[in-house]
Short mmCIF file of C-alpha atoms and ligand atoms in Angstrom, two decimals:
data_model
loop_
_atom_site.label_atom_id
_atom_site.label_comp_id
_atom_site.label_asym_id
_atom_site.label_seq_id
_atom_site.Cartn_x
_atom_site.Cartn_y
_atom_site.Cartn_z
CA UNK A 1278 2.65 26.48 -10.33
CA UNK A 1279 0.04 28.80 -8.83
CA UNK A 1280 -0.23 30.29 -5.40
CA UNK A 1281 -4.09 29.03 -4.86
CA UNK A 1282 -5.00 25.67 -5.77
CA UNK A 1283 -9.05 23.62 -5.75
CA UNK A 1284 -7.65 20.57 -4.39
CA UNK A 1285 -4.20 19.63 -3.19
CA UNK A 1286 -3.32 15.57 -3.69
CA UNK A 1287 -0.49 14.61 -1.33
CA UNK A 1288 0.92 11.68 -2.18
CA UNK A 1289 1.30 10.06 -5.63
CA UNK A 1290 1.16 5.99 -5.18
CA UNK A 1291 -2.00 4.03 -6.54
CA UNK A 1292 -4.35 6.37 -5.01
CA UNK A 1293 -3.19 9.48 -5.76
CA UNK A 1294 -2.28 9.20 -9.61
CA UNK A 1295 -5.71 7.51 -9.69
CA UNK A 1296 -7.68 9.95 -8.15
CA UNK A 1297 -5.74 12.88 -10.05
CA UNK A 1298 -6.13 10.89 -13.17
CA UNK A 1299 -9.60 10.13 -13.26
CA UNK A 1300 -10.56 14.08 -11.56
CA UNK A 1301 -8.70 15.98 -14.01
CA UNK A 1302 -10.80 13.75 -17.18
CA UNK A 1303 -13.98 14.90 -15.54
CA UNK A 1304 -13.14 18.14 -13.90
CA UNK A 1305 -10.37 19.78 -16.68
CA UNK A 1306 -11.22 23.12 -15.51
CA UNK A 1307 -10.18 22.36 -12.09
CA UNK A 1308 -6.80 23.54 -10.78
CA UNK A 1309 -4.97 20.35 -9.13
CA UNK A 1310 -1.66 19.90 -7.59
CA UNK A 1311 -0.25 16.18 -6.84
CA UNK A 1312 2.89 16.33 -4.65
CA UNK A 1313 4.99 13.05 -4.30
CA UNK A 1314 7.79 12.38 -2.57
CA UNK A 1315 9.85 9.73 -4.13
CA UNK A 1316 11.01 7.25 -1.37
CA UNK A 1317 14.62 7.70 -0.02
CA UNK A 1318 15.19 4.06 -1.11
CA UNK A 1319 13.99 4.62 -4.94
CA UNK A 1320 10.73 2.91 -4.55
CA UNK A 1321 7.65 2.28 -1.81
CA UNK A 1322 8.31 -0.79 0.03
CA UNK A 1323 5.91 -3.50 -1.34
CA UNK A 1324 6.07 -6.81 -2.14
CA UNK A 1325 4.90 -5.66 -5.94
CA UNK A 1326 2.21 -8.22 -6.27
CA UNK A 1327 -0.86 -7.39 -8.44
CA UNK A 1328 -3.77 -9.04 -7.29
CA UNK A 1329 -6.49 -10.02 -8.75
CA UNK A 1330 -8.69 -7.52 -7.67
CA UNK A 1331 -6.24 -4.99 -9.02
CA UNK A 1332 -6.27 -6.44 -12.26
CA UNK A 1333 -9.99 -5.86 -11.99
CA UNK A 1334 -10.14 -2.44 -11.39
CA UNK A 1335 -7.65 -1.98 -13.86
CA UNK A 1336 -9.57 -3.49 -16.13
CA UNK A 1337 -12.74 -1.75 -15.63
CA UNK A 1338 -10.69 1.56 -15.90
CA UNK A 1339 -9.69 0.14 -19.39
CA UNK A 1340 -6.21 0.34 -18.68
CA UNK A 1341 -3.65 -2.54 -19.85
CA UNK A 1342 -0.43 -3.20 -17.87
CA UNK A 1343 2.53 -2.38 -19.96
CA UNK A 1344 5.19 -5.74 -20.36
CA UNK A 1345 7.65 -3.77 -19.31
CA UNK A 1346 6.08 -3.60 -15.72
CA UNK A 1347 6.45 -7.06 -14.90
CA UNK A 1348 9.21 -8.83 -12.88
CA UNK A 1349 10.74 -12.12 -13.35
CA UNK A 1350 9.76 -14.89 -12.60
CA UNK A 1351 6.11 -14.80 -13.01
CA UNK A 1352 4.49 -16.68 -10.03
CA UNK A 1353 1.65 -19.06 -9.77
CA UNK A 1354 1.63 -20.22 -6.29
CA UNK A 1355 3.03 -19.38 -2.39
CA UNK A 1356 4.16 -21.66 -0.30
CA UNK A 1357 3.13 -21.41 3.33
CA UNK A 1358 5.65 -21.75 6.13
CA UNK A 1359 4.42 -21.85 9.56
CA UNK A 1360 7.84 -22.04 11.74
CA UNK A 1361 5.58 -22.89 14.76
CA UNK A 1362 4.55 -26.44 13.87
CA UNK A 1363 7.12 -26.98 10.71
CA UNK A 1364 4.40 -27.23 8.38
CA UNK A 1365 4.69 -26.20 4.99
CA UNK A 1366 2.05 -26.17 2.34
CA UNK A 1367 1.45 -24.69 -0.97
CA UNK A 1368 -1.60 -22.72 -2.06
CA UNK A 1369 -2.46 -21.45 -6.18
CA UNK A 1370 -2.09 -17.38 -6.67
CA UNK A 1371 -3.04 -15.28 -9.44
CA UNK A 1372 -0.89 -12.63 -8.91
CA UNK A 1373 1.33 -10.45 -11.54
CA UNK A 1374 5.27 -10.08 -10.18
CA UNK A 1375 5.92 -6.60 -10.64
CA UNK A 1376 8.66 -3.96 -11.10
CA UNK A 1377 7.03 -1.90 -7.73
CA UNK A 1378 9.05 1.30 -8.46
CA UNK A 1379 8.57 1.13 -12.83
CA UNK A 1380 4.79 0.25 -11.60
CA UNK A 1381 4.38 3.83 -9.65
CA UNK A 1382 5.80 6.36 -12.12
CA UNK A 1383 3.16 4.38 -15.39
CA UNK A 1384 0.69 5.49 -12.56
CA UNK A 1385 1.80 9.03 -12.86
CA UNK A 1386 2.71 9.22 -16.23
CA UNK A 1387 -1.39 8.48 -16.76
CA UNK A 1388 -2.06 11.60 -14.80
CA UNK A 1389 -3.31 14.67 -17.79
CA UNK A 1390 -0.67 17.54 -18.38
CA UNK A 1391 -3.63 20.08 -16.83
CA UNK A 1392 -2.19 18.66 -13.23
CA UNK A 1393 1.06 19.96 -12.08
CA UNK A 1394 2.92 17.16 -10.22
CA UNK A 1395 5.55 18.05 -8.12
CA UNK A 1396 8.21 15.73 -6.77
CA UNK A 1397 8.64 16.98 -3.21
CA UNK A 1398 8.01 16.77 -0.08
CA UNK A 1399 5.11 18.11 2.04
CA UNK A 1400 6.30 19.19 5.40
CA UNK A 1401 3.33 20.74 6.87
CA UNK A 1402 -0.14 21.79 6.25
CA UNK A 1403 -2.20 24.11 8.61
CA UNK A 1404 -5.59 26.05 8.77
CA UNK A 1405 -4.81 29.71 7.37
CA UNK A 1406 -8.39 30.66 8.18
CA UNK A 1407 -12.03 28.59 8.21
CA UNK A 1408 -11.57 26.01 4.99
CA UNK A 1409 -8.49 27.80 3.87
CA UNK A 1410 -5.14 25.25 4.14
CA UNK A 1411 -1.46 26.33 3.72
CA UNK A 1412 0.86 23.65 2.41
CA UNK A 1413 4.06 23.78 2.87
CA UNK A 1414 6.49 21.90 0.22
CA UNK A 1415 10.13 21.61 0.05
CA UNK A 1416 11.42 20.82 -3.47
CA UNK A 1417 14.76 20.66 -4.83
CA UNK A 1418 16.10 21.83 -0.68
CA UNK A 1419 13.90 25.03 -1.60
CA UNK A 1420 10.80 25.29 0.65
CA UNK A 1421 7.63 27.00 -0.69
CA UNK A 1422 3.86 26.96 0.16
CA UNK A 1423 0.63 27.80 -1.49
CA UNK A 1424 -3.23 27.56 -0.42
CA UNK A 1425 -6.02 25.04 -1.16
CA UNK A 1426 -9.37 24.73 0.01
CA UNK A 1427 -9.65 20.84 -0.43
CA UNK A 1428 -6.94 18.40 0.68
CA UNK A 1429 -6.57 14.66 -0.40
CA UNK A 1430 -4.47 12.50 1.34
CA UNK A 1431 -2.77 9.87 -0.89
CA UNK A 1432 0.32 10.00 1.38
CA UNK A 1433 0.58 6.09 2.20
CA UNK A 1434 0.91 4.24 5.75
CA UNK A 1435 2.69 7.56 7.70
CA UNK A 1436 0.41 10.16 6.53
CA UNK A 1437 1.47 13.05 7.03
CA UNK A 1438 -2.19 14.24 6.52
CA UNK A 1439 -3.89 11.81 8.47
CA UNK A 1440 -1.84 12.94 11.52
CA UNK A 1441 -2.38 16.57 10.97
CA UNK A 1442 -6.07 16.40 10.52
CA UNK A 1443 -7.36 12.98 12.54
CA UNK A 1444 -6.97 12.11 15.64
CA UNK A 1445 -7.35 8.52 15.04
CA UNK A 1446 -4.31 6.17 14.94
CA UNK A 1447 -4.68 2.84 13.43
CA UNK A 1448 -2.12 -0.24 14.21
CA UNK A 1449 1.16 0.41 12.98
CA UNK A 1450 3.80 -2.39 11.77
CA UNK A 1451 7.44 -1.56 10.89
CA UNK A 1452 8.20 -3.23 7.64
CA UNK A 1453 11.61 -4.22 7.04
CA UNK A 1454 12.54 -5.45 3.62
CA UNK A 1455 16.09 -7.37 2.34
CA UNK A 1456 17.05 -7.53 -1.16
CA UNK A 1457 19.47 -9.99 -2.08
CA UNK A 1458 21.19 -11.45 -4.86
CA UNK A 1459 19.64 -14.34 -6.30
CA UNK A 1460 21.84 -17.35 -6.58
CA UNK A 1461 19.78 -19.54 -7.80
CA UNK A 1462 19.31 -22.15 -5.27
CA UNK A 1463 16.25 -23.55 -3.79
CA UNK A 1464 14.48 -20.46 -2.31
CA UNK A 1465 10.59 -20.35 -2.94
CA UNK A 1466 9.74 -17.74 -5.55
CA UNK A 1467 6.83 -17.12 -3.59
CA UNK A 1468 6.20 -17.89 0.38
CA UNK A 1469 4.23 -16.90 3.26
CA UNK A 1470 5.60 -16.92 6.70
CA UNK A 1471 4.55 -17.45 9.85
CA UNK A 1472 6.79 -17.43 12.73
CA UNK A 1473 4.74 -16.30 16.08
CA UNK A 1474 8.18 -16.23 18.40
CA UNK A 1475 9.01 -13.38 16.48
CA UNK A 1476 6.23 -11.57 14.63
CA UNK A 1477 2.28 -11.48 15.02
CA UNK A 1478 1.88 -10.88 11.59
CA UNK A 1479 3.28 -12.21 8.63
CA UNK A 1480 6.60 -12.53 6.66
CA UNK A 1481 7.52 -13.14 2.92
CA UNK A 1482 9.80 -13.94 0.14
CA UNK A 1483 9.76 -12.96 -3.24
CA UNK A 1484 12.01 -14.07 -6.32
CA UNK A 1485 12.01 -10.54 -8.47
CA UNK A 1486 14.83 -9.84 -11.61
CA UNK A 1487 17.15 -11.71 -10.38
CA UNK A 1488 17.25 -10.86 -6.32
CA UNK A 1489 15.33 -12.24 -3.65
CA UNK A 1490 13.55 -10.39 -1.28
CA UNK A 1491 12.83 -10.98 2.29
CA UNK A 1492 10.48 -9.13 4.53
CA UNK A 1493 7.89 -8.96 6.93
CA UNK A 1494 5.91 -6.83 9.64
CA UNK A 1495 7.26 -6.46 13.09
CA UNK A 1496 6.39 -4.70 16.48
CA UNK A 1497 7.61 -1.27 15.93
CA UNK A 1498 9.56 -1.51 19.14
CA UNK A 1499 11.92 -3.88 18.50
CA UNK A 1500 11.48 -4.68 15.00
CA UNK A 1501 14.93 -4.56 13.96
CA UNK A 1502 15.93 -7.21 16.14
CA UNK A 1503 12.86 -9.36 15.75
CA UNK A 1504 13.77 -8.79 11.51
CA UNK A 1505 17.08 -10.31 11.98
CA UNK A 1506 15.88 -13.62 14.44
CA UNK A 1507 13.59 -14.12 12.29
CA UNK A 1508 15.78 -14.28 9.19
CA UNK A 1509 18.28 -16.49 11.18
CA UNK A 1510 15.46 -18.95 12.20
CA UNK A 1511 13.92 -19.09 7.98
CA UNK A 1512 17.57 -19.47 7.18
CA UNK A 1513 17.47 -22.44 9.37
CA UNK A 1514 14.47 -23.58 8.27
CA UNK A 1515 15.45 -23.79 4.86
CA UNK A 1516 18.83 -25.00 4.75
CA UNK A 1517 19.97 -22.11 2.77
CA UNK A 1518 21.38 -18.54 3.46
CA UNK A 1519 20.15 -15.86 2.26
CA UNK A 1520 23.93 -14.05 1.77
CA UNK A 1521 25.28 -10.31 1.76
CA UNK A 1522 22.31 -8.19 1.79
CA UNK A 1523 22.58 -5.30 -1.38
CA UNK A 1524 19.80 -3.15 -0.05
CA UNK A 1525 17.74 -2.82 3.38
CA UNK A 1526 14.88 -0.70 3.28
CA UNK A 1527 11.88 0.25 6.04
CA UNK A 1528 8.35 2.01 6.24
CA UNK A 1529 5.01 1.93 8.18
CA UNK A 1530 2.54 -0.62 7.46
CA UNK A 1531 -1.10 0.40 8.25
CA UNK A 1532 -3.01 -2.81 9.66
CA UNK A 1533 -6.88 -1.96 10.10
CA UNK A 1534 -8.45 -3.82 13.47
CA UNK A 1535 -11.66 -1.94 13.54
CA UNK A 1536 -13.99 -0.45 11.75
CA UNK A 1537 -13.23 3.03 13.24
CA UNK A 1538 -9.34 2.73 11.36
CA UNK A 1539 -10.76 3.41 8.08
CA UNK A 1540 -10.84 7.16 7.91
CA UNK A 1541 -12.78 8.59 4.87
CA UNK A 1542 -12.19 12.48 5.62
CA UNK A 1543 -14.17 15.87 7.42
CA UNK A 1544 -13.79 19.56 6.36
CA UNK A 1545 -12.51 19.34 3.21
CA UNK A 1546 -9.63 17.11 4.28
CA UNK A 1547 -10.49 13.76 2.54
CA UNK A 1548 -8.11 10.72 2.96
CA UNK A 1549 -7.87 7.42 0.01
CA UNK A 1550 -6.09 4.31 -0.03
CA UNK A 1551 -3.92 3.61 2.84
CA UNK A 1552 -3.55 6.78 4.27
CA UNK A 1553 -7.32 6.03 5.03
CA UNK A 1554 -6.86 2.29 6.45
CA UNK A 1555 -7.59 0.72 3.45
CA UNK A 1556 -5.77 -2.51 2.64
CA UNK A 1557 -6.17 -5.96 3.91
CA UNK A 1558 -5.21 -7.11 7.46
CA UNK A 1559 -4.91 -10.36 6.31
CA UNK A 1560 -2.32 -10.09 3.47
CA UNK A 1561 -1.73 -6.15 3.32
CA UNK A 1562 -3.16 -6.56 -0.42
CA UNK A 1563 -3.66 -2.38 -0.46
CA UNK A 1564 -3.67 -1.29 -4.35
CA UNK A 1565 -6.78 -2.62 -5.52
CA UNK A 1566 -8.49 -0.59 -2.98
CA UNK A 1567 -6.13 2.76 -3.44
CA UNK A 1568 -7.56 2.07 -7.00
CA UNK A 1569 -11.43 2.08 -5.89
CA UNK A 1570 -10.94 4.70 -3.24
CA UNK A 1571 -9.26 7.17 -5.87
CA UNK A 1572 -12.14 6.49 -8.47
CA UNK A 1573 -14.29 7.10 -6.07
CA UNK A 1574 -13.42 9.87 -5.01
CA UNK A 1575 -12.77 11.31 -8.07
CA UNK A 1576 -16.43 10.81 -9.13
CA UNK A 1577 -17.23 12.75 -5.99
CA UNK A 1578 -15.77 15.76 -6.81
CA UNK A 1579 -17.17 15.39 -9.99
CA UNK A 1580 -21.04 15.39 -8.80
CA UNK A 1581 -20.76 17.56 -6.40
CA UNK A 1582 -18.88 20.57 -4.90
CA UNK A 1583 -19.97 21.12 -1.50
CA UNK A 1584 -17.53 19.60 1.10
CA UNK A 1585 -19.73 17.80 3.19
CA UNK A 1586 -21.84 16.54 -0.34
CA UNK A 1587 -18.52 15.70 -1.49
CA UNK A 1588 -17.66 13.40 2.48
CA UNK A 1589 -21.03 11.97 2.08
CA UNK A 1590 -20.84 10.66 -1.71
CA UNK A 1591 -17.28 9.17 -0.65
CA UNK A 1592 -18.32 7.41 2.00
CA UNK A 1593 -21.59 5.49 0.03
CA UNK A 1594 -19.29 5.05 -2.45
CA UNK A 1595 -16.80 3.11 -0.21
CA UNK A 1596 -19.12 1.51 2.01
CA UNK A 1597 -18.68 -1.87 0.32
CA UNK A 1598 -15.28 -1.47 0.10
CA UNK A 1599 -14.53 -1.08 3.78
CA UNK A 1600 -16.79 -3.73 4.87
CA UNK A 1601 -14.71 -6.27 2.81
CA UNK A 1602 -11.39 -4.98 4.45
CA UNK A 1603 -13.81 -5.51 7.81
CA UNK A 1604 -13.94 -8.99 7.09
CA UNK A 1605 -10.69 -9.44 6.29
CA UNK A 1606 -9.88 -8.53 10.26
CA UNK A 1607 -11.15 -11.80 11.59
CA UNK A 1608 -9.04 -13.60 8.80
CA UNK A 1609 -6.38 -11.81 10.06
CA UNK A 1610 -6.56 -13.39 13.10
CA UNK A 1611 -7.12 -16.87 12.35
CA UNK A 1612 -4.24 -16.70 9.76
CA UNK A 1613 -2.44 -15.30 12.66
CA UNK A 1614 -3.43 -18.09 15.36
CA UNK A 1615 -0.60 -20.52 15.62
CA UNK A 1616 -3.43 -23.55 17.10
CA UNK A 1617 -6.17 -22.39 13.99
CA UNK A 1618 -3.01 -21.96 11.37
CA UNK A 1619 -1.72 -25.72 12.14
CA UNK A 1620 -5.18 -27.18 11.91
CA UNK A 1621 -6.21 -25.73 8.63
CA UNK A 1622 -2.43 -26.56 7.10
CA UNK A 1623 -2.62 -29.73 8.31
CA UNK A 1624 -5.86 -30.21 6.72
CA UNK A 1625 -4.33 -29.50 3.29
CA UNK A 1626 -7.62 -28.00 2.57
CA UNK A 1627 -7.32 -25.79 -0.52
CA UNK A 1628 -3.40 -26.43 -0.45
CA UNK A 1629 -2.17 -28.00 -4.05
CA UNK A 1630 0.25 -31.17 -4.06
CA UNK A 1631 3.82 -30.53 -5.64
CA UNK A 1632 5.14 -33.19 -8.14
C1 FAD B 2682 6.18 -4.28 2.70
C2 FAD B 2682 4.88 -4.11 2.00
C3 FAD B 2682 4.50 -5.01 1.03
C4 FAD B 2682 3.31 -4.82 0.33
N1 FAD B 2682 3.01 -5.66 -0.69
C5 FAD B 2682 1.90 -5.47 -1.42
C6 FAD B 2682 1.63 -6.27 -2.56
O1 FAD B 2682 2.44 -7.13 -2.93
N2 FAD B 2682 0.48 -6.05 -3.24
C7 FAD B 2682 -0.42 -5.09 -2.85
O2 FAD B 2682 -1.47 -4.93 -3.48
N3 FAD B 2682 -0.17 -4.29 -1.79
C8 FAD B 2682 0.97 -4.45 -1.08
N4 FAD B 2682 1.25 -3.61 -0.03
C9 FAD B 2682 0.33 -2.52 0.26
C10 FAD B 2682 0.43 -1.45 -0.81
O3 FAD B 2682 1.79 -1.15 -1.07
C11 FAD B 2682 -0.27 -0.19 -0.36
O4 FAD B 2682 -1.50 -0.49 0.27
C12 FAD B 2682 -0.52 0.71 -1.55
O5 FAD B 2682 0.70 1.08 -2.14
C13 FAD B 2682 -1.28 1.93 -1.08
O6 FAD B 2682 -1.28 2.88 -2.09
P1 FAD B 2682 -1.38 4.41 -1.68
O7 FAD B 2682 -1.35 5.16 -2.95
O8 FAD B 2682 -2.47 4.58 -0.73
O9 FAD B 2682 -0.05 4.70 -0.83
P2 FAD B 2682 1.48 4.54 -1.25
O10 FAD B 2682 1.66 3.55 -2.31
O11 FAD B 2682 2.21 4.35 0.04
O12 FAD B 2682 1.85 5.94 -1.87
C14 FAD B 2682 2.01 7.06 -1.06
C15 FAD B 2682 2.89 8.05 -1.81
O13 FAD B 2682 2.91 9.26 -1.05
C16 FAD B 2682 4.25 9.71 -0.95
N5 FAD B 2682 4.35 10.50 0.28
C17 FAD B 2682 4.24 10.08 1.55
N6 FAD B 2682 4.39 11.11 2.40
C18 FAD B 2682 4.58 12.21 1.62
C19 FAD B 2682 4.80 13.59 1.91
N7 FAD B 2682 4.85 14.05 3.16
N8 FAD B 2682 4.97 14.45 0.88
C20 FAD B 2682 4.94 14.00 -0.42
N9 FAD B 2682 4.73 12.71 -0.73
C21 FAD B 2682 4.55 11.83 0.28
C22 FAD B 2682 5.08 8.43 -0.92
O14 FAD B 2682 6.42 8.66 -1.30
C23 FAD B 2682 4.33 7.58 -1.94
O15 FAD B 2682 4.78 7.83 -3.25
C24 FAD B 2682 2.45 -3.75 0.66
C25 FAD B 2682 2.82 -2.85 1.65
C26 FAD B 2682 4.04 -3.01 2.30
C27 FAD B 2682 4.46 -1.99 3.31
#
């Protein structure tokens, strides 16, 4: 641990471990410190889906998944709920049902030994002088801090950095996540939810080693209550109960509406993955582009070394990226329509037939 650091990663999901990962094979000689905080509940609240974009990016970074990453059961379609107009319909994924928590620390176990990690928390982070930023880290209930000139935030849907830095919030959901023992029954390993009375966005359940999970994106005012109508009416819906719940856990959940959300950084402050608005506001898909951002990056520190060289690198670099997650806005809101969502389910168009 040193007092002065080149760059300072906070946060250590997807983004960060990628972006330390891939800097410290091209820039060795630089000194790097990743902080991560590990979640109160154990792991980040996700629905552990790999998509197949991920898979992508993993691939072209050469990386294989390990086996012991992936949940049971495996999962090859969803099946689309729209409480609104009772229809349900079923559509093919290629997703891989991971272990969310196992997932995060193979991330950071990629990371070279030449970056020291540090499982704390960063409390605060403030000018010293012009380009000069104190961090301030509590680890173990002992609080410490040390300088860096460049600061990456990796630090997820509340970051800490983006609020420090940027004056630009984004739409914020509450996401509320059930786990619950699975007993076998009936319950979709996979579905989609729409229920407008109580949500604007989207809900979901998701079979994983032997629990079921049930969550979705509320309001942040009121989005405990809206949580547990809205598990009352699926319950209803279904015909089956989800029972005694064995774990309830909560975060933010960035949701991009316009192009001004997605943050890419300014004075040495540079933000990746969703800390910087990236993930989809259609189905808050978010590590495939934590991936790209990280890589790229990472390959901008590694051509240049000017700041502003550094800003302007990133944001070519992610230009395609963020005009994807653009387009996945207006998705957003036809998904989210209850009059568009009933005619295309009613359609059946792309939907597959169940035997
Ligand atoms: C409920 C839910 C379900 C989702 N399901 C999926 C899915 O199935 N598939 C998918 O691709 N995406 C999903 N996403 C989105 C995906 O989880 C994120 O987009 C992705 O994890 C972003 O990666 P990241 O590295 O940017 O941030 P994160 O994964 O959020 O990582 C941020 C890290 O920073 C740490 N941190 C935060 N603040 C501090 C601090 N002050 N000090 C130190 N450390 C800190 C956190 O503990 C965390 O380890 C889901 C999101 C939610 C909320």
């Amino acid at each position: 641990m040193y007092d002065y650091y080149d760059i300072a990663i906070i946060g250590g999901g997807p983004a960060g471990a990628t972006f330390a990962r891939e800097l410290a094979l091209s820039c060795p000689q630089k000194r790097i410190v990743l902080i991560d905080e590990k979640p109160r509940t154990g792991s980040k609240v996700c629905g552990g889906l790999l998509a197949p974009d991920a898979q992508k990016v993993l691939a072209q970074f050469n990386i294989d998944l390990p086996k012991s990453i992936l949940a049971d059961p495996q999962i090859f379609d969803v099946k689309t709920i729209d409480l609104a107009s009772g229809i349900t319909r079923n559509y093919q994924r290629h997703y891989l049902n991971m272990d969310r928590a196992s997932f995060d620390e193979w991330l950071l176990s990629l990371i070279p030994d030449c970056v020291d990690v540090i499982r704390g928390r960063c409390h605060s982070l403030a000018y010293r002088s012009p380009g000069e930023v104190c961090v301030e880290v509590e680890e173990n209930g002992e609080k410490f801090e040390f300088f860096t000139n460049m600061i990456v935030g990796a630090d997820g849907g509340a970051s800490i950095v983006r609020r420090t830095f940027f004056d630009s919030p984004t739409k914020l959901y509450i996401s509320i996540q059930e786990h619950f023992k699975d007993d076998g029954g009936d319950m979709p390993s996979y579905s989609c939810i729409y229920d407008p009375e109580t949500s604007d966005s989207c809900s979901w359940t998701i079979r994983k080693d032997g629990y079921v999970i049930f969550g979705g994106a509320f309001d942040i005012k009121g989005g405990r209550d809206a949580y547990f109508k809205q598990k009352a009416r699926v319950e209803s819906f279904l015909g089956h109960s989800f029972g005694e719940a064995v774990k309830i856990e909560a975060c933010l959940l960035t949701s991009p509406r316009k192009a001004s959300d997605f943050i890419s950084g300014k004075d040495g402050v540079f933000l990746i993955g969703e800390a910087a608005g990236l993930i989809s506001a259609s189905s808050f898909e978010g590590i495939s582009s934590a991936f790209l951002s990280g890589k790229y990056l990472a390959d901008a520190f590694a051509s240049n070394s000017e700041p502003n060289r550094i800003l302007n690198y990133y944001k070519r670099k992610t230009a395609k990226l963020r005009l994807k997650l653009l387009f996945k806005i207006p998705k957003m809101k036809v998904l989210c329509s209850p009059f568009l969502r009933k005619i295309i389910m009613k359609s059946g168009i792309c939907s597959i037939k169940k035997y």
